[in-house]
PDB file of C-alpha atoms in Angstrom:
ATOM      1  CA  MET A 138      -6.724  75.967-137.430  1.00 87.00           C
ATOM      2  CA  GLN A 139      -7.800  72.984-139.465  1.00 95.00           C
ATOM      3  CA  ARG A 140      -9.654  73.122-142.663  1.00 96.00           C
ATOM      4  CA  ILE A 141     -11.986  70.323-143.843  1.00 97.00           C
ATOM      5  CA  ARG A 142     -13.244  70.065-147.653  1.00 97.00           C
ATOM      6  CA  LEU A 143     -16.812  68.394-148.107  1.00 98.00           C
ATOM      7  CA  ARG A 144     -18.565  66.989-151.062  1.00 98.00           C
ATOM      8  CA  TYR A 145     -22.368  67.144-150.859  1.00 98.00           C
ATOM      9  CA  THR A 146     -25.434  66.539-152.921  1.00 97.00           C
ATOM     10  CA  LYS A 147     -28.735  68.120-153.693  1.00 97.00           C
ATOM     11  CA  ARG A 148     -31.326  65.173-154.623  1.00 96.00           C
ATOM     12  CA  GLY A 149     -35.039  64.806-154.980  1.00 95.00           C
ATOM     13  CA  ARG A 150     -37.262  67.513-154.107  1.00 94.00           C
ATOM     14  CA  LEU A 151     -34.210  69.490-152.279  1.00 95.00           C
ATOM     15  CA  ARG A 152     -32.800  70.293-155.873  1.00 95.00           C
ATOM     16  CA  PHE A 153     -35.383  73.111-155.595  1.00 94.00           C
ATOM     17  CA  THR A 154     -33.605  74.640-152.863  1.00 92.00           C
ATOM     18  CA  SER A 155     -31.723  77.909-153.315  1.00 93.00           C
ATOM     19  CA  HIS A 156     -28.046  78.409-152.320  1.00 93.00           C
ATOM     20  CA  ARG A 157     -29.155  80.518-149.432  1.00 94.00           C
ATOM     21  CA  ASP A 158     -31.668  77.937-148.278  1.00 95.00           C
ATOM     22  CA  PHE A 159     -28.601  75.249-148.177  1.00 95.00           C
ATOM     23  CA  GLN A 160     -26.491  77.967-146.408  1.00 95.00           C
ATOM     24  CA  ARG A 161     -29.092  78.170-143.746  1.00 95.00           C
ATOM     25  CA  ALA A 162     -29.694  74.396-143.240  1.00 96.00           C
ATOM     26  CA  PHE A 163     -25.864  73.845-143.395  1.00 97.00           C
ATOM     27  CA  GLU A 164     -25.283  76.413-140.496  1.00 95.00           C
ATOM     28  CA  ARG A 165     -28.080  74.807-138.279  1.00 96.00           C
ATOM     29  CA  ALA A 166     -26.238  71.280-138.945  1.00 97.00           C
ATOM     30  CA  LEU A 167     -22.871  72.928-137.821  1.00 96.00           C
ATOM     31  CA  ARG A 168     -24.695  73.926-134.509  1.00 95.00           C
ATOM     32  CA  ARG A 169     -26.261  70.599-134.083  1.00 95.00           C
ATOM     33  CA  ALA A 170     -23.188  68.651-134.556  1.00 95.00           C
ATOM     34  CA  GLU A 171     -21.347  70.971-132.260  1.00 95.00           C
ATOM     35  CA  VAL A 172     -18.627  71.430-134.815  1.00 96.00           C
ATOM     36  CA  PRO A 173     -15.836  73.790-133.346  1.00 97.00           C
ATOM     37  CA  MET A 174     -16.271  76.421-136.016  1.00 96.00           C
ATOM     38  CA  ALA A 175     -13.715  79.277-136.551  1.00 96.00           C
ATOM     39  CA  TYR A 176     -15.548  82.805-136.996  1.00 94.00           C
ATOM     40  CA  SER A 177     -14.917  85.855-138.760  1.00 91.00           C
ATOM     41  CA  ALA A 178     -13.991  89.100-137.085  1.00 87.00           C
ATOM     42  CA  GLY A 179     -15.972  92.108-136.945  1.00 83.00           C
ATOM     43  CA  PHE A 180     -19.439  93.119-135.577  1.00 88.00           C
ATOM     44  CA  THR A 181     -21.504  90.496-137.069  1.00 87.00           C
ATOM     45  CA  PRO A 182     -19.077  87.102-136.891  1.00 89.00           C
ATOM     46  CA  HIS A 183     -20.244  84.083-139.096  1.00 90.00           C
ATOM     47  CA  PRO A 184     -18.725  80.702-139.558  1.00 93.00           C
ATOM     48  CA  LYS A 185     -15.840  80.616-141.939  1.00 95.00           C
ATOM     49  CA  VAL A 186     -17.426  78.544-144.651  1.00 96.00           C
ATOM     50  CA  SER A 187     -16.109  78.907-148.406  1.00 95.00           C
ATOM     51  CA  TYR A 188     -18.960  77.653-150.839  1.00 94.00           C
ATOM     52  CA  ALA A 189     -17.359  76.601-154.361  1.00 90.00           C
ATOM     53  CA  ASN A 190     -19.437  76.721-157.740  1.00 91.00           C
ATOM     54  CA  ALA A 191     -22.913  76.334-156.443  1.00 92.00           C
ATOM     55  CA  ALA A 192     -25.391  74.412-158.869  1.00 94.00           C
ATOM     56  CA  PRO A 193     -28.191  76.740-160.062  1.00 92.00           C
ATOM     57  CA  THR A 194     -31.692  76.245-158.211  1.00 93.00           C
ATOM     58  CA  GLY A 195     -33.749  73.710-159.674  1.00 94.00           C
ATOM     59  CA  THR A 196     -30.820  71.457-160.735  1.00 96.00           C
ATOM     60  CA  GLY A 197     -29.944  68.197-158.876  1.00 97.00           C
ATOM     61  CA  SER A 198     -26.364  67.531-158.075  1.00 97.00           C
ATOM     62  CA  GLU A 199     -23.959  64.677-156.976  1.00 98.00           C
ATOM     63  CA  ALA A 200     -20.901  66.741-156.464  1.00 97.00           C
ATOM     64  CA  GLU A 201     -21.129  70.243-154.693  1.00 97.00           C
ATOM     65  CA  TYR A 202     -18.266  71.223-152.469  1.00 98.00           C
ATOM     66  CA  LEU A 203     -17.314  73.490-149.571  1.00 97.00           C
ATOM     67  CA  GLU A 204     -14.753  74.275-146.969  1.00 97.00           C
ATOM     68  CA  ILE A 205     -14.833  74.832-143.575  1.00 97.00           C
ATOM     69  CA  ALA A 206     -12.409  76.252-140.812  1.00 97.00           C
ATOM     70  CA  LEU A 207     -12.148  74.593-137.349  1.00 97.00           C
ATOM     71  CA  THR A 208     -10.676  75.850-134.286  1.00 96.00           C
ATOM     72  CA  GLU A 209      -9.998  72.387-132.897  1.00 96.00           C
ATOM     73  CA  HIS A 210      -8.745  69.294-135.033  1.00 96.00           C
ATOM     74  CA  ARG A 211     -11.545  66.707-135.846  1.00 96.00           C
ATOM     75  CA  ASP A 212     -11.410  63.494-137.717  1.00 97.00           C
ATOM     76  CA  PRO A 213     -12.946  63.994-141.392  1.00 97.00           C
ATOM     77  CA  GLU A 214     -14.945  60.968-141.631  1.00 97.00           C
ATOM     78  CA  ARG A 215     -16.271  61.309-138.170  1.00 97.00           C
ATOM     79  CA  LEU A 216     -17.281  65.037-138.870  1.00 97.00           C
ATOM     80  CA  ARG A 217     -18.770  64.023-142.198  1.00 97.00           C
ATOM     81  CA  LYS A 218     -21.179  61.457-140.416  1.00 97.00           C
ATOM     82  CA  LEU A 219     -22.272  64.001-137.804  1.00 97.00           C
ATOM     83  CA  LEU A 220     -23.059  66.498-140.321  1.00 97.00           C
ATOM     84  CA  ASP A 221     -24.775  64.028-142.623  1.00 97.00           C
ATOM     85  CA  GLU A 222     -27.128  62.893-139.865  1.00 97.00           C
ATOM     86  CA  SER A 223     -27.833  66.760-139.082  1.00 96.00           C
ATOM     87  CA  LEU A 224     -28.974  67.537-142.547  1.00 96.00           C
ATOM     88  CA  PRO A 225     -32.219  66.498-144.120  1.00 95.00           C
ATOM     89  CA  GLU A 226     -32.431  63.547-146.662  1.00 94.00           C
ATOM     90  CA  GLY A 227     -31.380  64.808-150.086  1.00 95.00           C
ATOM     91  CA  LEU A 228     -28.745  67.133-148.775  1.00 97.00           C
ATOM     92  CA  ASP A 229     -26.045  64.465-147.982  1.00 97.00           C
ATOM     93  CA  ILE A 230     -22.423  64.854-147.006  1.00 97.00           C
ATOM     94  CA  THR A 231     -20.812  62.169-149.148  1.00 97.00           C
ATOM     95  CA  ASP A 232     -16.957  62.918-148.781  1.00 97.00           C
ATOM     96  CA  ALA A 233     -14.590  64.648-146.466  1.00 97.00           C
ATOM     97  CA  VAL A 234     -11.005  65.287-146.424  1.00 97.00           C
ATOM     98  CA  GLU A 235      -8.704  67.595-144.619  1.00 97.00           C
ATOM     99  CA  ALA A 236      -7.372  70.260-146.818  1.00 96.00           C
ATOM    100  CA  ARG A 237      -3.667  69.632-147.638  1.00 93.00           C
ATOM    101  CA  ALA A 238      -3.257  71.250-150.948  1.00 89.00           C
ATOM    102  CA  SER A 239      -3.854  74.401-152.763  1.00 84.00           C
ATOM    103  CA  GLY A 240      -7.404  76.166-153.171  1.00 88.00           C
ATOM    104  CA  LEU A 241     -10.301  73.959-153.866  1.00 93.00           C
ATOM    105  CA  ALA A 242     -12.005  76.624-156.201  1.00 92.00           C
ATOM    106  CA  ASP A 243      -8.971  76.437-158.480  1.00 93.00           C
ATOM    107  CA  ARG A 244      -9.705  72.638-159.116  1.00 94.00           C
ATOM    108  CA  LEU A 245     -13.346  73.041-160.151  1.00 96.00           C
ATOM    109  CA  THR A 246     -12.745  74.017-163.954  1.00 96.00           C
ATOM    110  CA  ALA A 247     -15.525  71.733-165.435  1.00 97.00           C
ATOM    111  CA  SER A 248     -18.764  69.936-164.829  1.00 98.00           C
ATOM    112  CA  VAL A 249     -20.247  66.923-166.177  1.00 98.00           C
ATOM    113  CA  TRP A 250     -24.062  67.192-166.334  1.00 98.00           C
ATOM    114  CA  GLU A 251     -26.784  64.705-167.221  1.00 97.00           C
ATOM    115  CA  LEU A 252     -29.880  65.899-169.139  1.00 97.00           C
ATOM    116  CA  ARG A 253     -33.042  63.888-169.170  1.00 95.00           C
ATOM    117  CA  LEU A 254     -35.405  65.044-172.027  1.00 95.00           C
ATOM    118  CA  GLU A 255     -38.668  63.582-171.413  1.00 93.00           C
ATOM    119  CA  GLY A 256     -40.895  63.385-174.712  1.00 92.00           C
ATOM    120  CA  VAL A 257     -37.915  63.456-176.754  1.00 94.00           C
ATOM    121  CA  GLY A 258     -36.689  60.557-178.890  1.00 92.00           C
ATOM    122  CA  SER A 259     -33.092  59.460-179.133  1.00 91.00           C
ATOM    123  CA  ASP A 260     -33.112  59.966-182.824  1.00 93.00           C
ATOM    124  CA  ALA A 261     -34.023  63.818-182.564  1.00 94.00           C
ATOM    125  CA  ALA A 262     -31.675  64.365-179.739  1.00 95.00           C
ATOM    126  CA  GLU A 263     -28.687  62.858-181.789  1.00 96.00           C
ATOM    127  CA  ARG A 264     -29.454  64.938-184.723  1.00 96.00           C
ATOM    128  CA  ALA A 265     -29.766  68.363-182.434  1.00 97.00           C
ATOM    129  CA  VAL A 266     -26.346  67.174-180.796  1.00 97.00           C
ATOM    130  CA  SER A 267     -24.434  66.717-184.253  1.00 97.00           C
ATOM    131  CA  ALA A 268     -25.924  70.244-185.340  1.00 97.00           C
ATOM    132  CA  PHE A 269     -24.727  71.696-182.190  1.00 97.00           C
ATOM    133  CA  LEU A 270     -21.234  70.558-182.031  1.00 97.00           C
ATOM    134  CA  ALA A 271     -20.883  71.217-185.932  1.00 97.00           C
ATOM    135  CA  ALA A 272     -21.652  74.788-185.334  1.00 96.00           C
ATOM    136  CA  GLY A 273     -18.662  77.409-184.830  1.00 92.00           C
ATOM    137  CA  ALA A 274     -20.560  79.329-182.603  1.00 96.00           C
ATOM    138  CA  VAL A 275     -24.121  79.188-180.819  1.00 96.00           C
ATOM    139  CA  GLU A 276     -25.330  82.395-179.683  1.00 95.00           C
ATOM    140  CA  VAL A 277     -28.145  82.439-176.717  1.00 94.00           C
ATOM    141  CA  GLN A 278     -29.557  84.979-174.682  1.00 91.00           C
ATOM    142  CA  ARG A 279     -30.173  84.964-170.879  1.00 89.00           C
ATOM    143  CA  ARG A 280     -32.028  87.403-168.719  1.00 83.00           C
ATOM    144  CA  THR A 281     -29.600  88.877-165.997  1.00 79.00           C
ATOM    145  CA  LYS A 282     -29.739  91.477-163.451  1.00 79.00           C
ATOM    146  CA  ASN A 283     -28.447  93.918-165.964  1.00 81.00           C
ATOM    147  CA  GLY A 284     -31.049  92.894-168.484  1.00 83.00           C
ATOM    148  CA  MET A 285     -30.587  90.456-171.495  1.00 88.00           C
ATOM    149  CA  ARG A 286     -27.150  89.295-172.279  1.00 88.00           C
ATOM    150  CA  THR A 287     -26.139  87.420-175.710  1.00 92.00           C
ATOM    151  CA  PHE A 288     -23.453  85.045-175.526  1.00 91.00           C
ATOM    152  CA  ASP A 289     -21.649  81.894-177.299  1.00 95.00           C
ATOM    153  CA  ALA A 290     -22.984  78.557-175.575  1.00 95.00           C
ATOM    154  CA  ARG A 291     -20.860  76.326-177.870  1.00 96.00           C
ATOM    155  CA  ALA A 292     -17.351  77.514-177.046  1.00 94.00           C
ATOM    156  CA  ALA A 293     -17.628  76.218-173.430  1.00 96.00           C
ATOM    157  CA  VAL A 294     -18.972  73.065-174.313  1.00 97.00           C
ATOM    158  CA  ALA A 295     -16.153  70.154-174.210  1.00 96.00           C
ATOM    159  CA  ALA A 296     -18.436  67.283-174.791  1.00 96.00           C
ATOM    160  CA  LEU A 297     -21.996  66.637-175.760  1.00 97.00           C
ATOM    161  CA  GLU A 298     -23.562  63.273-176.550  1.00 96.00           C
ATOM    162  CA  ALA A 299     -26.457  61.024-176.311  1.00 91.00           C
ATOM    163  CA  VAL A 300     -25.753  58.534-173.962  1.00 84.00           C
ATOM    164  CA  ASP A 301     -26.112  54.805-175.200  1.00 61.00           C
ATOM    165  CA  GLY A 302     -29.578  53.483-174.363  1.00 53.00           C
ATOM    166  CA  ALA A 303     -30.948  56.665-174.190  1.00 45.00           C
ATOM    167  CA  GLY A 304     -33.759  55.680-176.784  1.00 47.00           C
ATOM    168  CA  ASP A 305     -37.521  55.082-176.783  1.00 50.00           C
ATOM    169  CA  ARG A 306     -38.831  52.859-173.832  1.00 53.00           C
ATOM    170  CA  PRO A 307     -41.194  50.176-174.628  1.00 57.00           C
ATOM    171  CA  GLY A 308     -44.784  51.041-173.452  1.00 58.00           C
ATOM    172  CA  GLN A 309     -43.652  54.512-172.036  1.00 74.00           C
ATOM    173  CA  GLU A 310     -43.078  58.015-173.472  1.00 83.00           C
ATOM    174  CA  PRO A 311     -39.718  58.463-175.077  1.00 89.00           C
ATOM    175  CA  CYS A 312     -36.778  59.833-173.132  1.00 93.00           C
ATOM    176  CA  ALA A 313     -33.383  60.934-174.417  1.00 94.00           C
ATOM    177  CA  ILE A 314     -30.540  61.515-172.005  1.00 96.00           C
ATOM    178  CA  LEU A 315     -27.596  63.617-172.838  1.00 97.00           C
ATOM    179  CA  ARG A 316     -24.384  63.779-171.310  1.00 97.00           C
ATOM    180  CA  LEU A 317     -22.702  67.190-171.345  1.00 97.00           C
ATOM    181  CA  VAL A 318     -19.188  68.360-170.034  1.00 97.00           C
ATOM    182  CA  VAL A 319     -18.943  72.063-169.831  1.00 97.00           C
ATOM    183  CA  ARG A 320     -15.827  74.426-169.026  1.00 96.00           C
ATOM    184  CA  HIS A 321     -16.514  77.012-166.182  1.00 96.00           C
ATOM    185  CA  VAL A 322     -15.834  80.186-168.359  1.00 92.00           C
ATOM    186  CA  THR A 323     -16.855  83.735-167.712  1.00 89.00           C
ATOM    187  CA  PRO A 324     -19.815  84.382-168.539  1.00 87.00           C
ATOM    188  CA  ALA A 325     -20.917  80.823-166.900  1.00 91.00           C
ATOM    189  CA  VAL A 326     -22.651  78.523-169.504  1.00 94.00           C
ATOM    190  CA  ARG A 327     -25.286  76.418-167.986  1.00 95.00           C
ATOM    191  CA  PRO A 328     -27.165  73.407-168.965  1.00 96.00           C
ATOM    192  CA  ASP A 329     -30.273  75.439-169.790  1.00 95.00           C
ATOM    193  CA  ASP A 330     -28.004  77.653-172.061  1.00 96.00           C
ATOM    194  CA  VAL A 331     -27.006  74.594-173.951  1.00 97.00           C
ATOM    195  CA  LEU A 332     -30.652  73.512-174.150  1.00 96.00           C
ATOM    196  CA  SER A 333     -31.541  76.977-175.556  1.00 96.00           C
ATOM    197  CA  GLY A 334     -28.671  76.339-178.086  1.00 97.00           C
ATOM    198  CA  LEU A 335     -30.080  72.896-179.131  1.00 97.00           C
ATOM    199  CA  ARG A 336     -33.367  74.736-179.724  1.00 96.00           C
ATOM    200  CA  ALA A 337     -31.596  77.283-181.886  1.00 96.00           C
ATOM    201  CA  VAL A 338     -29.676  74.979-184.241  1.00 96.00           C
ATOM    202  CA  ALA A 339     -32.110  72.171-184.428  1.00 95.00           C
ATOM    203  CA  ASP A 340     -35.381  73.276-183.002  1.00 96.00           C
ATOM    204  CA  LEU A 341     -35.174  70.852-180.214  1.00 95.00           C
ATOM    205  CA  ALA A 342     -37.910  71.642-177.660  1.00 92.00           C
ATOM    206  CA  PRO A 343     -38.864  69.065-174.958  1.00 93.00           C
ATOM    207  CA  PRO A 344     -42.448  69.079-174.217  1.00 93.00           C
ATOM    208  CA  VAL A 345     -41.489  69.226-170.166  1.00 93.00           C
ATOM    209  CA  PRO A 346     -38.583  71.047-168.540  1.00 93.00           C
ATOM    210  CA  ALA A 347     -35.480  68.872-168.674  1.00 95.00           C
ATOM    211  CA  ALA A 348     -34.374  66.891-165.380  1.00 95.00           C
ATOM    212  CA  VAL A 349     -30.829  68.246-165.019  1.00 97.00           C
ATOM    213  CA  THR A 350     -28.139  66.640-162.661  1.00 97.00           C
ATOM    214  CA  ARG A 351     -24.724  67.466-162.187  1.00 98.00           C
ATOM    215  CA  LEU A 352     -22.656  64.250-161.945  1.00 98.00           C
ATOM    216  CA  ALA A 353     -19.096  65.567-161.386  1.00 97.00           C
ATOM    217  CA  GLN A 354     -17.163  68.674-161.291  1.00 97.00           C
ATOM    218  CA  GLY A 355     -13.238  69.098-160.979  1.00 96.00           C
ATOM    219  CA  LEU A 356     -10.154  69.455-163.268  1.00 95.00           C
ATOM    220  CA  PHE A 357     -10.652  69.255-166.795  1.00 95.00           C
ATOM    221  CA  ASP A 358      -8.052  67.029-168.551  1.00 92.00           C
ATOM    222  CA  GLU A 359      -7.522  68.206-172.022  1.00 89.00           C
ATOM    223  CA  GLU A 360      -5.962  64.972-173.201  1.00 88.00           C
ATOM    224  CA  SER A 361      -8.513  62.333-171.785  1.00 89.00           C
ATOM    225  CA  GLY A 362     -11.318  64.671-171.867  1.00 88.00           C
ATOM    226  CA  MET A 363     -12.221  63.544-168.149  1.00 93.00           C
ATOM    227  CA  VAL A 364     -13.096  65.415-165.245  1.00 96.00           C
ATOM    228  CA  THR A 365     -11.178  64.532-162.304  1.00 95.00           C
ATOM    229  CA  ASP A 366     -12.141  64.351-158.471  1.00 96.00           C
ATOM    230  CA  PRO A 367     -10.963  67.676-156.945  1.00 96.00           C
ATOM    231  CA  LEU A 368     -10.467  66.072-153.637  1.00 96.00           C
ATOM    232  CA  ALA A 369      -7.828  63.723-154.766  1.00 95.00           C
ATOM    233  CA  PRO A 370      -4.776  66.024-154.489  1.00 94.00           C
ATOM    234  CA  ASP A 371      -5.517  66.283-150.617  1.00 95.00           C
ATOM    235  CA  ARG A 372      -5.809  62.597-150.234  1.00 93.00           C
ATOM    236  CA  ASP A 373      -2.571  62.150-152.065  1.00 91.00           C
ATOM    237  CA  ALA A 374      -0.875  64.553-149.942  1.00 88.00           C
ATOM    238  CA  ALA A 375      -1.817  62.985-146.736  1.00 75.00           C
ATOM    239  CA  PRO A 376       0.478  60.176-146.568  1.00 68.00           C
ATOM    240  CA  ALA A 377       3.469  62.456-147.606  1.00 55.00           C
ATOM    241  CA  ALA A 378       2.264  64.968-144.801  1.00 51.00           C
ATOM    242  CA  SER A 379       2.190  62.135-142.157  1.00 48.00           C
ATOM    243  CA  HIS A 380       5.557  60.812-143.332  1.00 46.00           C
ATOM    244  CA  THR A 381       7.040  64.413-143.290  1.00 45.00           C
ATOM    245  CA  ALA A 382       5.669  64.864-139.745  1.00 42.00           C
ATOM    246  CA  ALA A 383       7.228  61.692-138.460  1.00 43.00           C
ATOM    247  CA  GLY A 384      10.731  62.534-140.059  1.00 46.00           C
ATOM    248  CA  THR A 385      10.639  65.703-138.361  1.00 41.00           C
ATOM    249  CA  ALA A 386       9.700  64.130-135.101  1.00 39.00           C
ATOM    250  CA  ASP A 387      12.725  61.784-135.380  1.00 43.00           C
ATOM    251  CA  ALA A 388      15.106  64.609-136.279  1.00 39.00           C
ATOM    252  CA  THR A 389      14.309  66.424-132.967  1.00 36.00           C
ATOM    253  CA  VAL A 390      15.130  63.292-130.577  1.00 36.00           C
ATOM    254  CA  PRO A 391      18.625  63.896-129.020  1.00 38.00           C
ATOM    255  CA  GLU A 392      21.291  61.501-130.011  1.00 41.00           C
ATOM    256  CA  GLY A 393      21.551  58.949-127.426  1.00 41.00           C
ATOM    257  CA  ALA A 394      17.898  59.524-126.065  1.00 38.00           C
ATOM    258  CA  GLY A 395      17.023  56.054-126.611  1.00 37.00           C
ATOM    259  CA  SER A 396      20.029  54.297-125.087  1.00 35.00           C
ATOM    260  CA  VAL A 397      20.048  52.574-121.482  1.00 29.00           C
TER     261      VAL A 397
END
């Protein structure tokens, strides 16, 4: 069984698709592309697809990930193109690698988000960011299926800043742009929770809903503060795996087999 890991996007209007909507669209794409999928056992077999940390409905994303299991070997790049052609524009498959290292989900420990705040000036955004980061804790509330839940939105935030150049635009309404790095913790802290925290500590209330996009997710490097590519370990392992396979083949050739 071959396992392929894919990176995909949610862009434009398709950011409003739910995770279940994407699952249906992706399974249709698998059928259109005639992918030799492995299926689960039982009375209702379904394709072996593992989704990892999907973005909330209504947010865009450049970095969603999933893993599929195949019964026949396929070239990852060729498979990526076939699936991309079978999905609607906005749901784009942007990368594919063969799984060669440990679990993908374990590498998704943080996300980088961009928050566009229409109608908010850069000065107001910077003041709110400073107040949020200076706070020891920022309690917010979110409604869950079990009722209202209160939790700290500050502890999960590894970085928050107003991006350079995110100020008032000549002749247009002001628009502040925030860059947020948040660790994946339990309970999960989402961008809207951070916005609630900014409102709580600095009364920052954008006149229209923020446009939120996930730019990246992966392992968080505490020293550099960077979020690394979660597919890199699979790419790095590929040459080593090929070399090992070649070495094994050489070792099985009987002595003198190449002599005349």
